[in-house]
XYZ file of C-alpha atoms in Angstrom:
695
model
C 266.635 -220.718 142.623
C 263.792 -218.946 144.354
C 265.036 -216.666 147.288
C 262.847 -216.898 150.391
C 262.795 -214.804 153.567
C 261.266 -216.390 156.705
C 259.945 -213.749 159.146
C 259.471 -215.303 162.527
C 259.481 -214.500 166.222
C 260.212 -215.903 169.670
C 256.856 -215.196 171.298
C 253.530 -213.272 171.122
C 252.999 -209.589 170.776
C 255.955 -208.634 168.602
C 253.790 -206.892 165.976
C 255.856 -208.474 163.264
C 253.320 -207.644 160.605
C 255.120 -204.318 160.297
C 258.321 -206.277 159.392
C 256.450 -208.629 157.019
C 255.070 -205.607 155.192
C 258.460 -203.905 155.049
C 260.169 -207.125 153.696
C 257.488 -207.493 151.071
C 258.129 -203.932 149.977
C 261.804 -204.691 149.596
C 261.175 -207.872 147.613
C 258.701 -206.241 145.225
C 261.229 -203.526 144.416
C 263.623 -206.272 143.151
C 261.484 -208.779 141.335
C 258.157 -208.872 139.620
C 256.728 -212.052 140.953
C 256.648 -212.508 144.729
C 254.753 -215.249 146.404
C 253.518 -215.566 150.026
C 253.472 -218.818 152.150
C 252.170 -219.228 155.696
C 253.112 -222.767 156.862
C 250.691 -222.763 159.840
C 247.391 -220.842 160.167
C 244.467 -220.330 162.352
C 240.812 -220.589 161.308
C 239.192 -217.378 159.984
C 240.293 -214.520 157.738
C 244.023 -213.842 157.288
C 244.256 -210.056 157.433
C 248.009 -209.969 156.606
C 247.622 -212.068 153.441
C 244.670 -209.904 152.305
C 246.634 -206.796 152.903
C 249.689 -208.113 150.908
C 247.446 -209.301 148.181
C 245.606 -206.066 147.732
C 248.529 -203.702 148.236
C 251.009 -205.580 146.025
C 248.410 -206.785 143.456
C 249.247 -210.477 143.971
C 247.649 -212.838 141.564
C 248.340 -215.791 143.905
C 245.403 -218.023 144.701
C 244.844 -217.788 148.477
C 244.623 -221.556 148.728
C 248.204 -221.928 147.672
C 249.477 -219.563 150.387
C 248.811 -221.972 153.321
C 250.415 -225.122 154.607
C 247.908 -226.373 157.210
C 245.885 -225.303 160.230
C 247.577 -225.489 163.648
C 245.163 -228.203 164.821
C 246.075 -230.345 161.934
C 249.713 -229.651 162.463
C 249.675 -230.564 166.144
C 247.833 -233.780 165.371
C 250.216 -234.696 162.584
C 253.292 -234.013 164.702
C 251.909 -236.156 167.477
C 251.278 -239.019 165.091
C 254.270 -238.836 162.739
C 256.684 -236.672 164.625
C 258.380 -233.460 163.457
C 259.844 -235.104 160.420
C 256.381 -235.987 159.113
C 255.036 -232.526 159.698
C 258.115 -230.920 158.142
C 257.949 -233.134 155.069
C 254.321 -232.235 154.389
C 254.925 -228.450 154.772
C 258.091 -228.505 152.630
C 256.229 -230.149 149.830
C 253.548 -227.489 149.892
C 256.099 -224.768 150.091
C 257.882 -225.900 147.006
C 254.665 -225.819 145.067
C 254.598 -222.084 145.715
C 258.353 -221.464 145.331
C 258.295 -223.038 141.810
C 255.932 -220.343 140.642
C 257.758 -217.230 141.954
C 261.037 -215.382 141.839
C 260.930 -214.864 145.681
C 258.762 -215.958 148.538
C 257.949 -214.195 151.781
C 257.259 -216.824 154.457
C 255.138 -215.802 157.444
C 256.154 -217.751 160.542
C 253.898 -219.011 163.232
C 252.470 -216.558 165.746
C 252.961 -218.342 169.018
C 249.378 -217.733 169.873
C 247.400 -220.670 171.275
C 249.000 -223.062 168.761
C 249.280 -226.210 170.876
C 252.540 -226.846 169.038
C 255.436 -227.987 171.178
C 258.774 -226.192 170.746
C 257.360 -223.689 168.269
C 260.611 -221.820 167.784
C 262.270 -225.054 166.780
C 259.523 -225.780 164.376
C 260.065 -222.409 162.626
C 263.838 -222.929 162.556
C 263.499 -226.435 161.017
C 261.129 -225.179 158.351
C 263.288 -222.182 157.456
C 266.267 -224.582 156.971
C 264.287 -227.058 154.869
C 262.755 -224.277 152.793
C 266.250 -222.909 152.177
C 265.045 -219.546 153.483
C 266.987 -216.863 155.272
C 265.568 -215.990 158.665
C 264.629 -212.570 160.067
C 263.614 -212.918 163.720
C 261.443 -210.194 165.362
C 261.484 -209.526 169.064
C 258.754 -207.737 170.889
C 259.814 -204.859 173.122
C 256.616 -203.816 174.877
C 257.218 -202.625 178.460
C 260.886 -203.620 178.319
C 264.012 -201.493 179.154
C 266.734 -200.873 176.652
C 268.974 -203.441 178.301
C 266.177 -206.103 178.223
C 265.432 -205.386 174.504
C 269.039 -205.808 173.691
C 269.368 -209.087 175.597
C 266.280 -210.443 173.909
C 267.640 -209.561 170.437
C 270.882 -211.399 171.231
C 269.056 -214.385 172.505
C 266.839 -214.602 169.440
C 269.941 -214.466 167.230
C 271.621 -217.234 169.206
C 268.478 -219.342 169.303
C 268.086 -219.395 165.575
C 271.694 -219.617 164.587
C 272.314 -222.423 167.040
C 269.559 -224.299 165.150
C 271.412 -223.849 161.919
C 269.526 -220.941 160.448
C 270.921 -218.269 158.143
C 269.953 -215.187 160.149
C 270.248 -212.065 157.969
C 269.213 -209.514 160.663
C 267.209 -209.253 163.883
C 264.578 -206.563 164.540
C 263.228 -205.381 167.852
C 259.689 -203.968 167.511
C 257.264 -202.020 169.627
C 260.048 -200.636 171.844
C 259.148 -197.667 174.003
C 260.366 -194.447 172.410
C 262.536 -193.507 175.425
C 264.286 -196.893 175.301
C 264.601 -197.296 171.529
C 267.675 -195.090 170.933
C 269.586 -196.634 173.872
C 268.643 -200.157 172.725
C 269.891 -199.406 169.201
C 273.105 -198.122 170.647
C 273.587 -201.260 172.643
C 273.014 -203.470 169.637
C 275.324 -201.519 167.370
C 278.160 -203.729 168.480
C 278.323 -207.369 169.451
C 276.204 -209.146 166.837
C 277.498 -210.467 163.471
C 274.394 -209.341 161.697
C 272.472 -205.983 161.696
C 270.039 -205.334 164.481
C 267.340 -202.656 164.077
C 264.961 -201.135 166.644
C 261.492 -199.943 165.719
C 259.831 -197.765 168.384
C 256.191 -198.117 169.327
C 254.013 -196.215 167.001
C 250.634 -195.351 168.659
C 248.862 -195.035 165.280
C 249.472 -198.712 164.575
C 247.992 -199.978 167.754
C 245.119 -197.482 167.540
C 241.888 -199.233 166.358
C 239.873 -197.717 163.570
C 236.265 -196.469 164.102
C 235.170 -199.446 161.871
C 236.995 -201.987 164.176
C 235.211 -200.456 167.195
C 231.908 -200.623 165.528
C 232.482 -204.232 164.739
C 233.720 -205.149 168.231
C 230.778 -203.409 169.944
C 228.156 -204.540 167.451
C 227.254 -200.972 167.081
C 224.707 -199.455 164.770
C 226.144 -196.668 162.540
C 223.848 -193.682 162.804
C 226.120 -191.239 160.846
C 229.477 -191.544 159.135
C 231.018 -192.223 155.697
C 233.822 -194.573 154.614
C 236.482 -192.154 155.266
C 235.204 -191.427 158.757
C 234.963 -195.080 159.645
C 238.632 -195.442 158.608
C 239.859 -192.907 161.113
C 242.316 -194.044 163.775
C 241.063 -193.792 167.364
C 243.927 -192.510 169.450
C 242.150 -192.508 172.844
C 238.823 -192.407 174.540
C 237.069 -189.527 176.374
C 233.953 -190.257 178.408
C 231.330 -187.600 178.532
C 229.592 -186.778 181.754
C 230.667 -183.312 182.677
C 228.860 -180.107 181.587
C 229.665 -178.910 178.119
C 232.335 -176.110 178.927
C 234.312 -178.599 181.050
C 233.815 -181.540 178.667
C 235.070 -179.652 175.624
C 238.383 -179.027 177.322
C 238.924 -182.777 177.690
C 238.710 -183.463 173.999
C 241.995 -184.442 172.297
C 242.869 -185.074 168.653
C 241.658 -188.306 167.288
C 239.683 -189.300 170.403
C 236.526 -191.406 170.381
C 233.856 -189.779 172.553
C 231.755 -192.131 174.689
C 228.563 -190.561 176.150
C 225.048 -191.421 177.112
C 222.695 -191.219 174.162
C 220.570 -188.647 175.765
C 223.287 -185.991 176.084
C 222.451 -184.056 172.945
C 224.450 -181.056 174.284
C 227.649 -183.076 174.359
C 226.916 -184.590 170.956
C 226.511 -181.324 169.333
C 229.385 -179.665 171.292
C 231.797 -182.418 170.234
C 230.857 -182.164 166.543
C 230.991 -178.350 166.594
C 234.486 -178.643 168.082
C 235.457 -181.098 165.350
C 234.090 -178.914 162.644
C 236.098 -176.008 163.976
C 239.136 -178.243 164.040
C 239.711 -177.773 167.706
C 240.215 -180.639 168.035
C 239.255 -183.033 165.223
C 237.798 -186.123 166.926
C 237.555 -189.693 165.486
C 233.819 -190.198 166.286
C 231.153 -190.630 168.889
C 229.629 -193.627 170.677
C 226.173 -193.201 172.149
C 225.439 -195.629 174.997
C 222.363 -197.065 176.726
C 220.471 -197.432 173.366
C 219.397 -193.815 173.665
C 219.287 -191.722 170.479
C 218.682 -187.898 170.029
C 215.674 -186.947 167.985
C 215.710 -186.461 164.218
C 216.214 -182.698 164.467
C 219.371 -183.143 166.503
C 220.734 -185.874 164.244
C 220.135 -183.668 161.182
C 222.055 -180.895 162.850
C 224.821 -183.309 163.762
C 225.089 -184.455 160.116
C 225.375 -180.832 158.901
C 227.913 -179.859 161.544
C 230.586 -182.522 160.744
C 229.662 -184.522 157.472
C 231.235 -187.948 157.500
C 231.995 -188.007 161.241
C 230.840 -191.392 162.660
C 228.163 -191.505 165.342
C 227.496 -195.048 166.695
C 224.819 -196.414 169.035
C 225.214 -199.340 171.427
C 222.826 -200.825 173.958
C 225.293 -201.252 176.753
C 226.322 -198.636 179.351
C 229.601 -196.762 179.541
C 231.398 -199.177 181.838
C 230.961 -202.429 179.853
C 231.574 -200.473 176.575
C 234.842 -199.172 178.065
C 235.811 -202.674 179.143
C 235.465 -203.865 175.578
C 237.300 -200.881 174.081
C 240.340 -200.886 176.343
C 241.264 -204.375 175.289
C 240.964 -203.527 171.603
C 244.056 -203.040 169.466
C 244.366 -201.922 165.880
C 245.482 -204.399 163.254
C 247.067 -204.178 159.834
C 244.756 -205.353 157.071
C 243.412 -204.620 153.645
C 240.621 -202.600 155.340
C 243.228 -200.200 156.945
C 245.498 -199.015 154.077
C 246.473 -195.875 156.104
C 248.027 -198.053 158.808
C 250.051 -199.826 156.108
C 251.469 -196.474 155.016
C 252.320 -195.660 158.658
C 253.938 -199.152 159.095
C 256.050 -198.838 155.980
C 257.122 -195.279 157.009
C 258.234 -196.632 160.411
C 260.137 -199.573 158.880
C 261.913 -197.509 156.274
C 262.869 -194.832 158.795
C 264.467 -197.230 161.306
C 265.843 -200.025 159.087
C 268.700 -199.580 156.696
C 266.689 -200.946 153.811
C 269.627 -200.848 151.335
C 271.751 -202.979 153.617
C 268.873 -205.389 154.323
C 268.126 -205.728 150.668
C 271.778 -206.697 150.052
C 271.598 -209.273 152.844
C 268.347 -210.751 151.343
C 270.347 -211.133 148.080
C 267.463 -211.125 145.595
C 268.920 -210.309 142.192
C 267.090 -207.472 140.555
C 264.816 -208.679 137.759
C 265.564 -207.443 134.175
C 261.828 -206.766 133.856
C 260.464 -203.579 135.382
C 256.972 -203.909 136.543
C 254.637 -200.967 137.407
C 255.027 -201.665 141.049
C 258.795 -201.916 140.827
C 258.884 -198.513 139.132
C 256.572 -196.974 141.674
C 258.577 -198.327 144.555
C 261.833 -197.052 143.040
C 260.295 -193.518 142.854
C 259.448 -193.539 146.490
C 262.865 -194.920 147.453
C 264.813 -192.371 145.371
C 262.642 -189.387 146.580
C 263.213 -190.360 150.175
C 266.983 -190.684 149.654
C 267.494 -186.922 148.987
C 264.589 -185.297 150.888
C 263.125 -182.263 149.215
C 260.213 -179.832 149.854
C 257.309 -179.864 147.371
C 254.517 -177.224 147.343
C 250.948 -178.346 146.634
C 248.744 -175.356 145.724
C 245.491 -177.324 145.943
C 245.589 -177.834 149.734
C 241.822 -178.111 150.253
C 241.368 -180.866 147.621
C 240.476 -184.257 149.167
C 242.758 -186.258 146.862
C 245.626 -183.916 147.615
C 245.117 -184.376 151.362
C 245.056 -188.079 151.060
C 248.195 -188.067 148.927
C 249.887 -185.786 151.491
C 249.032 -188.195 154.260
C 250.718 -191.082 152.273
C 253.762 -188.940 151.551
C 254.143 -187.873 155.084
C 253.576 -191.280 156.602
C 256.164 -192.797 154.212
C 258.668 -189.928 154.942
C 258.944 -189.201 151.194
C 259.407 -185.462 151.295
C 258.401 -182.318 153.114
C 255.199 -180.652 151.931
C 253.779 -177.090 151.813
C 249.962 -176.964 151.412
C 248.486 -173.728 150.032
C 245.099 -172.338 151.054
C 243.135 -171.075 154.016
C 244.621 -172.872 157.005
C 241.285 -173.227 158.857
C 239.575 -174.707 155.736
C 242.456 -177.140 155.175
C 242.600 -178.324 158.757
C 238.737 -178.659 158.959
C 238.816 -180.733 155.765
C 241.724 -182.800 157.008
C 239.888 -183.407 160.240
C 236.812 -184.532 158.393
C 238.963 -187.100 156.545
C 240.730 -188.179 159.730
C 244.057 -186.836 158.498
C 246.561 -185.325 160.823
C 248.767 -182.537 159.415
C 250.402 -181.798 162.757
C 253.922 -182.933 161.714
C 257.099 -180.937 161.268
C 257.284 -182.082 157.637
C 254.076 -180.336 156.665
C 253.371 -176.593 156.720
C 250.275 -174.698 155.598
C 250.520 -171.218 153.954
C 247.591 -168.966 152.873
C 248.635 -166.796 149.914
C 245.987 -164.283 150.820
C 247.447 -163.471 154.244
C 251.082 -164.600 153.942
C 253.711 -161.962 154.577
C 255.426 -163.323 151.450
C 252.669 -161.879 149.252
C 254.256 -158.395 149.193
C 257.692 -159.754 148.272
C 256.268 -161.955 145.617
C 254.290 -159.076 144.149
C 257.498 -157.015 143.792
C 259.347 -159.911 142.123
C 256.474 -160.667 139.713
C 255.999 -156.967 138.888
C 259.655 -156.733 137.952
C 259.615 -159.962 135.912
C 256.517 -158.859 133.963
C 257.180 -155.088 133.699
C 257.752 -155.455 129.943
C 254.079 -156.663 129.864
C 252.897 -153.603 131.726
C 252.283 -155.431 134.933
C 252.166 -152.971 137.953
C 252.777 -153.748 141.616
C 249.068 -153.437 142.363
C 248.137 -155.989 139.580
C 250.976 -158.313 140.677
C 249.698 -158.137 144.236
C 246.371 -159.572 143.026
C 247.949 -162.112 140.692
C 250.382 -163.697 143.249
C 247.444 -164.415 145.650
C 246.465 -167.120 143.171
C 247.744 -170.410 144.527
C 249.399 -171.492 141.336
C 251.424 -168.189 140.963
C 252.213 -168.185 144.723
C 253.492 -171.824 144.604
C 255.541 -171.115 141.499
C 257.167 -168.141 143.109
C 257.943 -170.218 146.186
C 259.914 -172.640 143.897
C 261.569 -169.736 142.037
C 262.737 -168.132 145.293
C 263.986 -171.446 146.707
C 261.306 -171.759 149.419
C 260.207 -175.046 147.820
C 262.101 -177.335 145.634
C 259.230 -178.247 143.287
C 255.469 -177.885 142.705
C 252.698 -180.277 141.745
C 249.241 -179.006 140.727
C 246.362 -179.738 138.321
C 244.034 -181.974 140.327
C 241.383 -179.219 140.101
C 243.271 -176.680 137.935
C 243.607 -176.715 134.147
C 247.021 -177.542 132.635
C 247.257 -173.956 131.468
C 246.636 -172.645 134.930
C 249.479 -174.844 136.247
C 252.074 -174.338 133.618
C 251.497 -170.619 132.576
C 253.052 -169.340 135.826
C 256.096 -171.631 135.323
C 256.580 -170.319 131.745
C 256.384 -166.740 133.014
C 258.484 -167.144 136.206
C 260.767 -170.153 136.103
C 261.283 -170.293 132.289
C 263.191 -172.676 130.129
C 266.469 -174.339 131.314
C 268.777 -172.948 128.617
C 271.919 -174.365 130.344
C 270.629 -177.913 129.663
C 270.225 -177.076 126.007
C 266.402 -177.226 126.159
C 264.752 -174.967 123.645
C 261.183 -175.632 124.729
C 259.198 -177.077 127.618
C 257.699 -180.442 126.847
C 256.323 -183.503 128.710
C 256.537 -187.313 128.965
C 254.406 -189.967 130.455
C 255.887 -193.026 132.096
C 253.793 -195.852 130.681
C 254.073 -198.767 133.035
C 253.041 -201.932 131.141
C 252.930 -205.429 132.571
C 256.648 -206.077 132.168
C 258.303 -202.837 131.127
C 258.229 -199.100 131.387
C 258.035 -196.959 128.232
C 258.458 -193.206 127.958
C 255.936 -191.302 125.700
C 256.585 -187.710 124.657
C 255.097 -185.166 124.067
C 251.603 -185.982 125.024
C 250.519 -182.847 126.909
C 252.149 -179.530 125.940
C 253.120 -178.938 122.328
C 250.320 -179.243 119.806
C 252.282 -179.435 116.582
C 256.067 -179.241 117.057
C 258.317 -178.554 113.971
C 261.400 -180.732 113.268
C 263.603 -178.648 115.475
C 261.199 -178.847 118.395
C 260.602 -182.516 117.842
C 264.335 -183.154 118.049
C 264.449 -181.144 121.212
C 261.592 -183.191 122.726
C 263.308 -186.443 121.854
C 266.605 -185.385 123.435
C 264.858 -184.099 126.596
C 262.723 -187.320 126.762
C 265.806 -189.562 126.474
C 267.464 -187.640 129.263
C 264.373 -187.980 131.445
C 264.159 -191.710 130.685
C 267.801 -192.230 131.702
C 267.308 -190.192 134.831
C 264.555 -192.503 136.007
C 266.313 -195.799 135.138
C 264.929 -196.475 131.657
C 267.753 -197.111 129.067
C 266.861 -194.735 126.205
C 266.324 -196.231 122.757
C 264.417 -193.528 120.915
C 261.790 -194.169 118.284
C 260.642 -191.197 116.229
C 257.135 -192.212 115.323
C 255.328 -191.740 112.084
C 252.831 -193.405 109.845
C 255.585 -195.004 107.771
C 258.772 -196.868 108.566
C 262.188 -196.087 107.084
C 261.982 -194.825 103.430
C 258.593 -196.449 102.698
C 256.604 -193.281 102.865
C 256.710 -189.571 101.962
C 254.865 -186.383 102.690
C 255.198 -183.338 104.968
C 254.445 -185.195 108.178
C 256.914 -188.007 107.440
C 259.571 -185.478 106.241
C 259.329 -183.589 109.577
C 260.000 -186.714 111.498
C 262.884 -187.656 109.189
C 264.485 -184.269 109.661
C 263.956 -184.345 113.354
C 265.656 -187.750 113.490
C 268.718 -186.395 111.640
C 268.882 -183.471 114.031
C 268.913 -185.816 117.034
C 271.749 -187.779 115.501
C 273.701 -184.668 114.912
C 273.172 -183.201 118.399
C 273.462 -186.414 120.285
C 275.433 -189.049 118.311
C 275.651 -191.176 121.443
C 271.870 -191.760 121.484
C 270.262 -194.727 119.847
C 267.503 -193.255 117.684
C 265.422 -194.513 114.809
C 262.957 -192.788 112.597
C 260.594 -192.420 110.935
C 259.171 -195.665 112.321
C 255.705 -196.993 113.043
C 254.655 -197.904 116.546
C 254.504 -201.642 115.750
C 257.932 -201.705 114.344
C 259.225 -199.764 117.322
C 257.963 -202.205 119.928
C 257.405 -205.542 118.334
C 260.520 -207.513 117.490
C 258.837 -209.717 114.875
C 257.499 -206.608 112.962
C 260.909 -204.933 113.393
C 262.759 -207.887 111.841
C 260.682 -207.485 108.708
C 260.550 -203.727 108.414
C 263.957 -202.615 109.763
C 266.199 -205.614 110.177
C 269.438 -204.872 112.010
C 268.134 -201.684 113.729
C 269.381 -201.209 117.328
C 266.107 -199.535 118.188
C 263.338 -201.256 116.197
C 261.517 -203.847 118.213
C 262.960 -202.647 121.508
C 262.423 -198.899 121.710
C 261.821 -197.503 125.191
C 261.360 -193.789 124.402
C 258.565 -193.167 121.845
C 258.230 -189.640 120.398
C 254.920 -188.772 118.711
C 254.787 -186.312 115.797
C 252.067 -184.109 117.426
C 249.854 -183.781 120.527
C 246.791 -185.169 118.921
C 248.582 -188.574 118.154
C 250.425 -188.648 121.492
C 247.629 -187.848 123.819
C 245.181 -190.236 122.185
C 247.735 -193.038 122.061
C 248.712 -192.808 125.702
C 245.102 -192.904 126.766
C 244.317 -195.738 124.418
C 247.193 -197.806 125.826
C 246.356 -196.865 129.393
C 242.792 -198.038 129.061
C 243.161 -200.985 126.747
C 246.413 -202.474 128.249
C 245.518 -201.557 131.832
C 248.766 -199.618 131.979
C 249.682 -197.196 134.747
C 250.410 -193.793 133.205
C 252.560 -191.615 135.370
C 252.632 -187.951 134.253
C 252.609 -185.672 132.508
C 256.151 -184.988 133.746
C 257.424 -181.619 132.498
C 260.882 -181.251 131.207
C 262.978 -178.220 129.996
C 262.134 -175.961 133.013
C 264.889 -174.544 135.288
C 263.061 -175.962 138.273
C 260.499 -178.808 138.567
C 256.827 -178.006 138.124
C 254.536 -180.868 137.291
C 250.932 -181.061 136.149
C 248.284 -183.612 137.181
C 245.358 -184.872 135.268
C 242.139 -183.571 136.757
C 241.114 -187.226 137.070
C 244.257 -188.117 138.946
C 243.959 -190.849 141.607
C 245.717 -190.450 144.906
C 248.434 -192.973 143.769
C 249.082 -190.766 140.665
C 249.468 -187.768 142.876
C 251.963 -189.567 145.133
C 253.986 -190.780 142.140
C 254.057 -187.343 140.544
C 255.285 -185.736 143.854
C 257.948 -188.361 144.089
C 259.087 -187.612 140.592
C 259.103 -183.911 141.359
C 261.228 -184.461 144.381
C 263.648 -186.548 142.392
C 263.910 -183.949 139.702
C 264.710 -181.386 142.377
C 267.578 -183.434 143.586
C 269.572 -182.448 140.479
C 271.508 -184.638 138.169
C 272.616 -187.915 139.707
C 276.192 -187.842 140.839
């Protein structure tokens, strides 16, 4: 039976989209096919459905996600009563439920719906859908006592109407009242109650939303600039020295269009990172000349400058009523919302109460969610040497907003902060530190350590002092000395530049039995995750090395939830072929069996026989690995690298890696074409590796 969760409320302004997003995250960790159903809808675009569809790659046709419009529902209820309305909506719900393993139901929003007893309608629908209910209570401008009372009232209201309430969440509670409210709710309810504090970044509109609301003309600004959150407004009228002091991080500056001095001063302050502003609105339909605008573009590339015909007062009136909204156009808010949800909700407990059985299939999204969840569970600190690189900064923002791990960014602090400001990214959080290897007091210590390690190679202190200023060497030494738990690099550096310092400083983990350092890719196909090794490090391993790669790869697979069934790949299967290459694979297979008799391993075996059950039945009948291999070991780098890229492109697979194995401490390489999501996944993997063997 399809398991459904009905997220609803008791009134307006509860900001329940945060909870809807959080519950969707929990559902997609458990099952591969999740549907969305909104029984009642308003006219116009549905930002929440668009966000869920884009973020979670839903294939669901939008038309199937809706029951009916509020106007239609009110008319139908007036004509046929609640039974008639309910019957129609239940029928439409079951059309969706029949197609999915779980369904997230988005309750009505209590906003100008003209629907009598709206809470009762939601409760009746939830019961008829067979859905568990998760009520959300708004806590804006309420005391801790009032919030606790509202939560209890919501629980009673829905349980008295026969609903299966699995938890209650209070949202948008003032920070100073949140802790007390949570304490009051810790006892006295038969279900968990969670309190989410107000998060200013979620209610902050983006520059793009402001431009749309004001009907502004965009004079300057790129996509990243338009996506910045606007934390407050500063109105320009004073002389420049006084005005500059009033600027605050993330502010939108509103000024008359003929104040070129304030325009240039604001952008110069932004460029210096003191402070980074969100953008500028020029009023009164006045615009500086082309020379001033050209200077503005050079001072702060990407920073939005908008123009509106109205004066400051009517512009302010429109802006003060504007609130940010979650949607597909604001993915950064989604990361903030998920971070807030996961920080204040016991997601493990809530997942148990939702009671969605974990699917046997592992989809790419399920695998990625699991990485984030496991990394967060044992928080570690990861150093990112490429601190000025745009993709690294965007990935850092995601990791920090989701509370995945602590980060150390390496590079010139002024350059990093300026670049982050241009991208609208705030690094002013305790979980993120910035270190410049050129000026850090650690440089002298690291030079002594490196000179001692490499003395047999004739490395002097003076040479070491220069070497350790390189971000890759500096980051590796931070890991070696326990100042960071792992390192991720390679977005702009070569593989050699990333792993050479690790070979020299961290070295092979002899205690684990590893003889060499190797790598794997996690290949996330449509319905399963395979492990490919070695596709990045060893060009032509001999039989001993190939056996070592296989054993390491099996251990890595098991560490990340993939049951290892190892296929030692060759161009022939079983005893059908001969030659040096086949003999190497055959010997490596024998060595694996000798060293790890507990491992399921088959080889030599061709790729099709390894993964296709029908082919396996013909070529290797009765094999415990053939047709269902999960760890595929390639005979050489040429074969492995080309195969992973071919599968990645032709099967639209997500390739996570390369993940290095065999080092004493985790250092991982990135492809220079890595996407932000690739970087996030690799950092999460590194954090998990740094947690040590699972207990």
